[in-house]
Coordinates of C-alpha atoms in Angstrom, one line a residue:
M1 CA 95.5 74.7 182.2
H2 CA 94.0 71.4 181.3
S3 CA 90.4 72.6 181.7
T4 CA 91.2 75.7 179.6
L5 CA 92.4 73.5 176.8
K6 CA 89.3 71.3 177.0
T7 CA 87.1 74.4 176.9
L8 CA 88.8 75.8 173.8
V9 CA 88.6 72.5 172.0
L10 CA 84.9 72.1 172.9
I11 CA 84.1 75.6 171.7
S12 CA 86.0 75.1 168.4
L13 CA 84.3 71.8 167.8
G14 CA 80.9 73.4 168.6
V15 CA 81.5 76.2 166.1
A16 CA 82.6 73.7 163.4
T17 CA 79.6 71.6 164.0
A18 CA 77.2 74.5 163.8
Q19 CA 78.8 75.6 160.5
A20 CA 78.4 72.0 159.1
F21 CA 74.7 71.9 160.0
A22 CA 74.1 75.4 158.6
G23 CA 74.2 74.1 155.0
P24 CA 75.1 76.0 151.8
D25 CA 74.2 79.6 151.2
W26 CA 71.7 79.2 148.3
D27 CA 71.5 82.9 147.6
V28 CA 75.2 83.1 146.8
I29 CA 74.9 79.9 144.7
N30 CA 71.9 81.2 142.7
R31 CA 73.6 84.6 142.1
A32 CA 76.7 82.8 140.7
R33 CA 74.5 80.7 138.4
T34 CA 72.7 83.7 137.0
A35 CA 76.0 85.5 136.5
A36 CA 77.4 82.5 134.6
Q37 CA 74.3 82.4 132.4
H38 CA 74.6 86.1 131.5
P39 CA 78.2 86.7 130.3
G40 CA 77.4 90.3 129.2
A41 CA 77.6 91.4 132.9
T42 CA 81.3 90.9 132.8
S43 CA 81.9 92.7 129.5
S44 CA 83.6 95.7 131.1
T45 CA 86.2 93.4 132.6
S46 CA 86.8 91.5 129.4
A47 CA 87.1 94.7 127.4
S48 CA 89.7 96.1 129.7
Q49 CA 91.6 92.8 129.5
A50 CA 91.4 92.9 125.7
A51 CA 92.8 96.4 125.7
M52 CA 95.6 95.4 128.1
L53 CA 96.5 92.4 125.8
A54 CA 96.5 94.6 122.8
R55 CA 99.0 97.0 124.5
C56 CA 101.1 94.0 125.5
D57 CA 101.2 92.7 122.0
E58 CA 102.3 96.1 120.7
M59 CA 105.1 96.2 123.2
M60 CA 106.2 92.7 122.4
K61 CA 106.3 93.6 118.6
Q62 CA 108.4 96.7 119.4
M63 CA 110.8 94.6 121.4
D64 CA 111.1 92.0 118.6
S65 CA 111.8 94.7 116.0
Q66 CA 114.5 96.2 118.2
S67 CA 116.2 92.9 118.8
T68 CA 116.1 91.8 115.1
G69 CA 117.2 95.3 114.0
S70 CA 120.6 94.9 115.7
G71 CA 121.7 92.4 113.1
S72 CA 122.7 89.7 115.6
Q73 CA 120.4 87.2 117.2
K74 CA 122.8 86.6 120.1
G75 CA 122.6 88.5 123.3
A76 CA 125.4 90.7 124.6
S77 CA 127.0 88.0 126.7
E78 CA 126.9 85.5 123.9
S79 CA 128.5 87.7 121.3
K80 CA 131.8 88.1 123.0

């Protein structure tokens, strides 16, 4: 049991050491930098977010007009 535990600890330390010496993945870093410099690449995402925000605003306006149309600013539990 003791030797199995030592083996597992040594293997995990070896894997962690190998990953530390491997260094950063420069390809991923450079792709992220170019994506940050060209914001037009994410325009489809921002357009869909803008559409979703517009729909949310419309729904909130409808809810506000329904709550103010009732004549009372208090909720059902407060009006009793």
